[in-house]
């Protein structure tokens, strides 16, 4: 974070000082985990369901924290006391970003541009690709892991400083108003909307159209001269151009997309090559791209990153080269490992919804081809509300249609996957239901053989990420 005095932090958060000098300076990073404190930093004492950050404040100060953002005075500890710590964190991030934007416009300033990314699927991968594209062009700050909510986004903003040229922000929403809150903290110069799907349906209360309305909040939250980068192949996303305060740019395979894809092909490992086309007025420019990312669904993520990068000043040559060089950075997202015993593990267990589940299963079928056995280990997709059983049933039917060799369904919450496969025509031992992750691990230890390609996929809360780790480590 940029250097701020205790008085400046109190002003930004509408807090009061306790046991500290107003001129006391915070020079280190902002953290919510006392184990991550660095000398001169700010410790944010968030209350939680199981632990209260205030209980760790003394340890944070002992480890070098210069100041604590707290909901109550802590005897002997330098604090800014606020009514709501989470809200105060957002307020601080908003104030710091505003200061950085002012400095960026001065002679010699960084020219800071903020890119926000949302969508029902693909946010983190697109964010990671954008971070690599922008990072090659100038100092870039992007979220670690999937820091995309009311806590993670402010923490990401507060990592920026006067040298930051690109601030890439992942913006998640599990209900109406969430993106409005995030864009109020960090109004984007460029807002990217990937797809409207069935993720978090249970929190929106109005089906997929309610999801679309909530996702459009990032477009409405653009700066007045901001640019909306929209998936032209998704009608609900395309329609968001109507709420954009300024210009909208479409990406996709649609013939009117400004940034479009042509001639998509997949290699034996499921990696796409394609022609990246940028249309500017009457001029048409094209470059060849070969992705390292596994799965055809990443073509749209790459296009979105390309379109956003072009809007913040990168050239088409820089974008094409960056896409070809980009790697998967975040764990448990289509992470492909060839084990020494001849088993290939595709670990996509960080999260799941019907759209991403379908994409991962199709990628599994491509990687396995006709020569290798495909094995899908599937857990529950969470937060689907009334669509829960129907969505899981549909995945089970897809497993049969894709001719997946063996499907291991993990947990009672995912039982409808097994039922859907049976209804579609699966028989014998092609689909197995097991109770939990440990049982799945024991079953796979006996079942997997050289040549198998095994996909691990579920929502994070279903816990299959632990199985992904175990399968990868077992082959190390």
C-alpha positions as CSV (number, residue, x, y, z in Angstrom):
1,X,0.0,0.0,0.0
2,X,1.1,3.6,-0.5
3,X,2.4,5.2,2.7
4,X,-0.5,6.7,4.8
5,X,-0.6,8.3,8.2
6,X,-2.9,7.0,10.9
7,X,-4.9,10.2,10.6
8,X,-5.3,9.7,6.8
9,X,-6.5,6.2,7.3
10,X,-9.0,7.4,10.0
11,X,-10.3,10.0,7.6
12,X,-10.7,7.6,4.8
13,X,-12.6,5.1,7.0
14,X,-14.5,7.6,9.1
15,X,-12.8,6.1,12.1
16,X,-11.3,7.4,15.4
17,X,-7.7,7.0,16.6
18,X,-6.9,4.9,19.7
19,X,-3.5,4.6,21.3
20,X,-1.6,6.0,18.4
21,X,-0.1,9.3,17.1
22,X,-2.0,10.8,14.1
23,X,1.3,11.1,12.3
24,X,2.2,7.5,12.7
25,X,2.9,6.1,9.2
26,X,1.8,2.8,7.7
27,X,4.2,1.8,5.0
28,X,3.6,-2.0,4.7
29,X,0.9,-4.2,3.2
30,X,-2.7,-4.5,4.4
31,X,-3.5,-8.0,5.6
32,X,-6.4,-9.8,7.3
33,X,-4.3,-12.8,8.5
34,X,-1.9,-12.0,11.4
35,X,0.5,-14.6,10.0
36,X,1.1,-12.5,6.9
37,X,1.9,-9.3,8.8
38,X,5.0,-7.4,7.6
39,X,6.8,-4.6,9.4
40,X,5.0,-1.3,9.0
41,X,1.8,-2.9,7.7
42,X,-1.9,-2.5,8.5
43,X,-3.7,-5.5,10.2
44,X,-7.5,-5.6,9.5
45,X,-9.2,-7.3,12.4
46,X,-12.2,-8.9,10.7
47,X,-14.8,-10.7,12.8
48,X,-15.5,-14.2,11.5
49,X,-17.8,-17.1,12.0
50,X,-15.2,-19.2,13.8
51,X,-12.4,-16.7,14.7
52,X,-12.3,-13.0,15.5
53,X,-9.4,-11.0,14.1
54,X,-9.4,-8.9,17.2
55,X,-8.0,-11.8,19.2
56,X,-4.9,-11.8,16.9
57,X,-4.3,-8.1,16.9
58,X,-1.7,-8.1,19.7
59,X,0.2,-10.8,17.9
60,X,0.0,-8.8,14.7
61,X,1.5,-5.7,16.4
62,X,4.2,-7.8,17.9
63,X,5.0,-9.1,14.4
64,X,5.5,-5.5,13.2
65,X,2.0,-4.2,12.3
66,X,2.0,-0.4,12.6
67,X,-1.7,-0.1,13.0
68,X,-4.9,-2.1,13.5
69,X,-8.2,-1.5,11.8
70,X,-10.7,-2.6,14.5
71,X,-14.3,-2.5,15.6
72,X,-13.3,-1.6,19.1
73,X,-10.4,-0.1,21.0
74,X,-7.8,-2.6,22.0
75,X,-5.9,-1.5,25.1
76,X,-2.3,-0.6,24.4
77,X,-2.6,-1.3,20.6
78,X,-2.4,1.4,17.9
79,X,-5.9,1.3,16.3
80,X,-8.3,3.1,14.0
81,X,-11.7,2.2,15.4
82,X,-14.6,1.9,13.0
83,X,-18.2,0.8,13.2
84,X,-17.8,-1.9,10.5
85,X,-14.4,-3.2,9.7
86,X,-15.4,-4.8,6.4
87,X,-17.0,-1.6,5.1
88,X,-14.0,0.4,6.4
89,X,-11.7,-1.8,4.4
90,X,-13.7,-1.0,1.3
91,X,-13.7,2.7,2.1
92,X,-9.9,2.7,2.5
93,X,-9.4,1.0,-0.8
94,X,-11.7,3.5,-2.5
95,X,-9.8,6.4,-1.1
96,X,-6.4,5.0,-2.0
97,X,-7.5,4.2,-5.6
98,X,-8.8,7.7,-6.0
99,X,-5.5,9.1,-4.9
100,X,-3.6,6.8,-7.2
101,X,-5.8,7.9,-10.1
102,X,-5.1,11.5,-9.4
103,X,-1.4,10.9,-9.3
104,X,-1.5,8.8,-12.5
105,X,-2.7,11.8,-14.5
106,X,0.2,14.1,-13.5
107,X,3.3,14.5,-15.6
108,X,5.3,11.3,-15.3
109,X,2.4,9.5,-13.8
110,X,1.7,5.8,-14.4
111,X,-1.5,6.3,-16.5
112,X,-3.2,3.8,-14.3
113,X,-6.0,1.7,-15.9
114,X,-8.4,-0.5,-14.0
115,X,-9.8,-3.6,-15.6
116,X,-12.7,-5.4,-13.9
117,X,-13.7,-9.0,-14.9
118,X,-16.9,-10.8,-14.1
119,X,-18.9,-13.7,-15.4
120,X,-20.5,-17.0,-14.3
121,X,-17.5,-19.0,-15.4
122,X,-13.9,-18.2,-16.4
123,X,-13.2,-15.1,-14.3
124,X,-10.1,-16.4,-12.6
125,X,-8.5,-17.8,-15.8
126,X,-9.3,-14.5,-17.7
127,X,-7.8,-12.5,-14.8
128,X,-4.7,-14.6,-14.8
129,X,-4.2,-14.2,-18.6
130,X,-4.9,-10.5,-18.4
131,X,-2.3,-10.2,-15.6
132,X,0.3,-11.9,-17.8
133,X,-0.5,-9.7,-20.9
134,X,-0.5,-6.5,-18.9
135,X,2.4,-7.5,-16.8
136,X,4.6,-7.7,-19.9
137,X,3.7,-4.1,-20.8
138,X,4.0,-2.5,-17.4
139,X,3.8,-2.8,-13.6
140,X,0.6,-4.8,-12.9
141,X,-1.4,-5.7,-9.8
142,X,-3.9,-8.6,-10.0
143,X,-5.6,-10.8,-7.3
144,X,-3.9,-13.7,-5.8
145,X,-6.0,-16.9,-6.0
146,X,-9.6,-15.8,-6.4
147,X,-9.8,-12.6,-4.4
148,X,-13.0,-11.4,-5.9
149,X,-15.4,-10.4,-3.1
150,X,-15.9,-7.5,-0.7
151,X,-12.7,-8.5,1.2
152,X,-10.5,-9.8,-1.5
153,X,-11.1,-6.9,-4.0
154,X,-10.1,-4.1,-1.5
155,X,-7.0,-6.1,-0.5
156,X,-6.0,-6.3,-4.1
157,X,-6.6,-2.6,-4.7
158,X,-4.5,-1.8,-1.7
159,X,-1.5,-3.6,-3.2
160,X,-1.3,-0.9,-5.9
161,X,1.1,2.0,-5.7
162,X,2.2,5.0,-7.7
163,X,4.1,2.8,-10.2
164,X,1.1,0.6,-11.0
165,X,0.1,0.9,-14.6
166,X,-2.6,-1.8,-14.7
167,X,-4.9,-2.9,-11.9
168,X,-6.7,-6.1,-12.9
169,X,-9.7,-7.0,-10.6
170,X,-11.8,-10.1,-10.5
171,X,-15.3,-9.2,-9.4
172,X,-17.6,-12.0,-8.2
173,X,-21.3,-11.8,-7.4
174,X,-23.5,-14.3,-5.6
175,X,-26.5,-12.0,-5.4
176,X,-27.9,-8.6,-6.6
177,X,-26.0,-5.5,-5.5
178,X,-22.7,-7.3,-5.0
179,X,-21.0,-5.9,-8.1
180,X,-22.5,-2.4,-7.5
181,X,-20.7,-2.5,-4.1
182,X,-17.4,-3.6,-5.7
183,X,-17.5,-1.1,-8.6
184,X,-18.3,1.7,-6.1
185,X,-14.9,0.8,-4.5
186,X,-13.1,0.5,-7.8
187,X,-15.0,1.8,-10.9
188,X,-13.3,0.2,-13.9
189,X,-11.9,1.8,-17.0
190,X,-12.7,-1.4,-18.7
191,X,-15.4,-3.9,-17.6
192,X,-15.3,-7.4,-19.0
193,X,-18.3,-9.7,-18.9
194,X,-17.6,-13.3,-19.9
195,X,-20.9,-15.3,-19.7
196,X,-24.1,-15.4,-17.9
197,X,-24.7,-18.9,-16.6
198,X,-26.1,-20.9,-13.7
199,X,-23.4,-20.2,-11.1
200,X,-24.9,-19.2,-7.7
201,X,-28.5,-19.4,-8.9
202,X,-29.7,-19.9,-5.4
203,X,-28.5,-16.4,-4.4
204,X,-30.2,-14.4,-7.2
205,X,-33.8,-15.4,-6.6
206,X,-35.0,-14.9,-10.2
207,X,-33.3,-17.5,-12.5
208,X,-30.8,-16.8,-15.1
209,X,-32.3,-13.4,-16.1
210,X,-31.7,-12.2,-12.5
211,X,-28.1,-13.4,-12.9
212,X,-27.8,-11.3,-16.0
213,X,-29.2,-8.2,-14.3
214,X,-26.7,-8.7,-11.4
215,X,-23.7,-9.2,-13.8
216,X,-24.7,-6.0,-15.7
217,X,-23.9,-4.0,-12.6
218,X,-20.2,-4.0,-13.5
219,X,-21.1,-2.3,-16.8
220,X,-23.3,0.3,-15.1
221,X,-20.4,0.8,-12.7
222,X,-17.9,1.8,-15.3
223,X,-16.3,5.3,-15.3
224,X,-18.2,7.7,-17.5
225,X,-15.7,7.2,-20.3
226,X,-15.1,3.5,-19.6
227,X,-15.4,0.7,-22.1
228,X,-17.6,-2.4,-21.8
229,X,-16.0,-5.6,-23.2
230,X,-18.8,-8.0,-23.8
231,X,-19.2,-11.6,-25.0
232,X,-21.0,-11.1,-28.4
233,X,-21.9,-14.8,-28.4
234,X,-24.0,-14.6,-25.3
235,X,-27.3,-12.7,-25.9
236,X,-27.7,-11.7,-22.3
237,X,-24.1,-10.3,-22.2
238,X,-24.5,-8.6,-25.5
239,X,-27.6,-6.8,-24.3
240,X,-25.6,-5.2,-21.5
241,X,-24.3,-2.6,-24.1
242,X,-27.6,-0.8,-23.4
243,X,-26.5,0.0,-19.8
244,X,-22.9,1.0,-20.7
245,X,-22.2,4.7,-20.0
246,X,-19.8,4.7,-23.0
247,X,-18.6,2.5,-25.7
248,X,-19.1,-1.3,-25.9
249,X,-16.7,-3.7,-27.6
250,X,-17.9,-7.3,-28.5
251,X,-15.6,-10.3,-28.6
252,X,-16.4,-13.8,-29.8
253,X,-17.2,-15.7,-33.0
254,X,-20.1,-13.4,-33.9
255,X,-19.5,-11.7,-37.3
256,X,-19.9,-8.2,-35.8
257,X,-17.4,-8.8,-33.0
258,X,-14.6,-6.3,-32.9
259,X,-12.3,-8.9,-31.5
260,X,-13.1,-12.3,-33.0
261,X,-11.9,-15.8,-33.4
262,X,-11.5,-17.9,-36.5
263,X,-10.3,-21.4,-37.4
264,X,-10.3,-22.9,-33.9
265,X,-8.5,-26.3,-33.7
266,X,-7.6,-28.5,-30.8
267,X,-4.4,-30.6,-30.5
268,X,-4.3,-34.0,-28.8
269,X,-3.9,-32.4,-25.4
270,X,-7.0,-30.2,-25.8
271,X,-5.1,-27.0,-26.4
272,X,-6.5,-24.6,-28.9
273,X,-4.9,-22.8,-31.8
274,X,-6.9,-20.1,-33.6
275,X,-6.7,-16.9,-35.6
276,X,-7.1,-13.7,-33.5
277,X,-8.8,-11.0,-35.6
278,X,-9.1,-7.3,-34.6
279,X,-11.5,-5.2,-36.7
280,X,-11.1,-1.4,-36.5
281,X,-13.4,0.4,-38.8
282,X,-12.7,-0.9,-42.3
283,X,-9.3,-2.4,-41.3
284,X,-8.9,-6.1,-40.4
285,X,-5.8,-7.3,-38.6
286,X,-5.1,-11.0,-37.7
287,X,-2.5,-13.0,-35.8
288,X,-2.1,-16.7,-35.0
289,X,-2.4,-17.8,-31.4
290,X,-1.5,-21.2,-29.8
291,X,-2.8,-21.5,-26.3
292,X,-1.0,-23.5,-23.5
293,X,-4.3,-23.6,-21.6
294,X,-6.2,-26.9,-21.8
295,X,-9.8,-26.9,-23.0
296,X,-11.6,-25.2,-25.9
297,X,-13.6,-23.1,-23.5
298,X,-10.4,-21.1,-22.8
299,X,-10.7,-19.6,-26.3
300,X,-13.4,-17.2,-25.1
301,X,-11.4,-16.4,-22.0
302,X,-8.4,-15.6,-24.2
303,X,-10.5,-13.4,-26.5
304,X,-11.9,-11.5,-23.5
305,X,-8.4,-10.8,-22.2
306,X,-7.3,-9.8,-25.7
307,X,-10.1,-7.4,-26.1
308,X,-9.5,-5.8,-22.7
309,X,-5.8,-5.5,-23.3
310,X,-6.3,-3.8,-26.7
311,X,-8.5,-1.2,-24.9
312,X,-5.8,-0.3,-22.4
313,X,-3.1,0.2,-25.1
314,X,-1.5,-3.1,-25.9
315,X,-0.8,-3.8,-29.6
316,X,-2.2,-6.8,-31.4
317,X,1.3,-8.2,-31.7
318,X,1.8,-7.9,-27.9
319,X,-1.5,-9.5,-27.3
320,X,-1.0,-12.5,-29.6
321,X,2.5,-13.2,-28.2
322,X,1.2,-12.9,-24.7
323,X,-1.7,-15.3,-25.3
324,X,0.6,-17.8,-26.7
325,X,3.0,-17.5,-23.7
326,X,0.3,-17.4,-21.0
327,X,0.1,-20.2,-18.5
328,X,-2.5,-21.4,-16.0
329,X,-1.5,-19.6,-12.8
330,X,-4.2,-20.4,-10.2
331,X,-4.3,-23.9,-8.6
332,X,-7.0,-26.5,-9.3
333,X,-8.0,-24.9,-12.6
334,X,-7.5,-27.3,-15.5
335,X,-4.1,-28.2,-14.1
336,X,-2.8,-31.1,-16.1
337,X,-0.1,-33.4,-14.7
338,X,1.3,-36.5,-16.3
339,X,2.2,-38.9,-13.5
340,X,5.2,-41.2,-13.6
341,X,2.8,-44.2,-13.6
342,X,1.2,-43.2,-16.9
343,X,-1.9,-41.6,-15.4
344,X,-2.8,-38.1,-16.5
345,X,-4.6,-35.9,-13.8
346,X,-6.7,-33.0,-14.9
347,X,-7.3,-31.1,-11.6
348,X,-10.2,-28.6,-12.1
349,X,-11.5,-28.9,-8.6
350,X,-11.4,-25.3,-7.4
351,X,-15.0,-24.6,-8.3
352,X,-17.9,-25.8,-10.5
353,X,-21.2,-24.8,-12.0
354,X,-23.1,-26.5,-14.9
355,X,-21.3,-24.4,-17.5
356,X,-17.8,-25.1,-16.3
357,X,-18.6,-28.8,-15.6
358,X,-19.7,-29.3,-19.2
359,X,-16.6,-27.6,-20.5
360,X,-14.3,-29.7,-18.3
361,X,-16.0,-33.0,-19.3
362,X,-15.7,-32.1,-23.0
363,X,-12.0,-31.3,-22.5
364,X,-11.6,-34.7,-20.7
365,X,-13.1,-36.4,-23.7
366,X,-10.7,-34.6,-26.1
367,X,-7.6,-35.4,-24.1
368,X,-8.5,-39.0,-23.6
369,X,-9.5,-39.5,-27.3
370,X,-10.2,-43.0,-28.4
371,X,-7.0,-44.6,-27.2
372,X,-7.1,-43.8,-23.4
373,X,-9.8,-44.4,-20.7
374,X,-11.5,-41.2,-19.5
375,X,-12.3,-41.1,-15.8
376,X,-14.5,-38.3,-14.3
377,X,-14.5,-37.8,-10.6
378,X,-17.4,-35.4,-9.9
379,X,-18.6,-33.8,-6.8
380,X,-21.5,-31.5,-5.9
381,X,-22.1,-28.2,-7.6
382,X,-23.2,-25.8,-4.8
383,X,-25.5,-22.7,-4.7
384,X,-27.8,-23.8,-7.5
385,X,-31.1,-23.4,-5.6
386,X,-34.1,-25.0,-7.1
387,X,-32.1,-26.1,-10.1
388,X,-29.8,-28.3,-8.0
389,X,-31.3,-31.7,-8.9
390,X,-32.0,-30.9,-12.6
391,X,-28.5,-29.5,-13.1
392,X,-26.8,-32.5,-11.6
393,X,-29.0,-34.9,-13.6
394,X,-28.1,-33.1,-16.8
395,X,-24.4,-33.6,-16.1
396,X,-24.9,-37.3,-15.6
397,X,-26.6,-37.5,-18.9
398,X,-23.7,-35.6,-20.6
399,X,-21.2,-38.1,-19.1
400,X,-23.0,-40.9,-21.0
401,X,-23.2,-38.9,-24.2
402,X,-19.5,-38.1,-24.1
403,X,-18.8,-41.8,-23.6
404,X,-16.8,-41.2,-20.4
405,X,-15.2,-44.6,-19.5
406,X,-15.7,-44.4,-15.7
407,X,-17.5,-41.8,-13.6
408,X,-17.0,-41.6,-9.8
409,X,-19.7,-39.5,-8.2
410,X,-18.6,-38.3,-4.7
411,X,-21.1,-37.5,-2.0
412,X,-24.8,-37.6,-1.5
413,X,-25.2,-34.0,-2.8
414,X,-24.0,-35.2,-6.2
415,X,-26.2,-38.4,-6.3
416,X,-28.3,-36.9,-9.2
417,X,-25.3,-37.2,-11.5
418,X,-25.3,-40.9,-11.0
419,X,-29.1,-41.0,-11.5
420,X,-28.9,-38.9,-14.7
421,X,-26.3,-41.2,-16.1
422,X,-28.4,-44.3,-15.3
423,X,-31.5,-42.7,-16.9
424,X,-29.4,-41.9,-20.0
425,X,-28.4,-45.5,-20.5
426,X,-25.4,-46.2,-18.3
427,X,-25.1,-49.7,-16.9
428,X,-22.7,-51.9,-15.0
429,X,-19.8,-50.3,-13.3
430,X,-19.4,-47.3,-15.6
431,X,-20.8,-45.0,-12.9
432,X,-20.0,-45.4,-9.2
433,X,-21.4,-43.5,-6.2
434,X,-19.1,-43.2,-3.2
435,X,-19.7,-41.5,0.2
436,X,-16.8,-39.1,0.5
437,X,-13.4,-37.9,-0.7
438,X,-11.5,-40.5,1.3
439,X,-13.6,-43.3,-0.1
440,X,-13.0,-41.9,-3.6
441,X,-9.3,-41.8,-3.0
442,X,-9.2,-45.4,-1.9
443,X,-11.3,-46.5,-4.8
444,X,-9.1,-44.7,-7.3
445,X,-5.9,-46.0,-5.8
446,X,-7.1,-49.5,-6.8
447,X,-8.8,-48.6,-10.0
448,X,-6.5,-46.2,-12.0
449,X,-4.1,-47.7,-14.4
450,X,-1.5,-46.5,-16.9
451,X,-3.0,-44.6,-19.7
452,X,-6.0,-43.3,-17.8
453,X,-7.0,-39.6,-17.9
454,X,-8.8,-38.6,-14.7
455,X,-10.7,-35.3,-14.2
456,X,-11.4,-34.0,-10.7
457,X,-14.3,-31.5,-10.7
458,X,-16.6,-30.0,-8.0
459,X,-17.4,-26.8,-6.2
460,X,-14.8,-25.9,-3.7
461,X,-17.0,-26.6,-0.7
462,X,-17.5,-30.2,-1.8
463,X,-13.8,-30.7,-1.0
464,X,-12.6,-32.5,-4.1
465,X,-9.6,-30.2,-4.3
466,X,-8.1,-32.4,-1.5
467,X,-8.4,-35.3,-3.9
468,X,-6.9,-33.3,-6.7
469,X,-3.8,-32.6,-4.5
470,X,-3.6,-36.3,-3.5
471,X,-3.8,-37.6,-7.0
472,X,-1.1,-35.2,-8.2
473,X,1.2,-35.8,-5.2
474,X,0.8,-39.6,-5.5
475,X,2.4,-39.5,-8.9
476,X,5.2,-37.1,-8.0
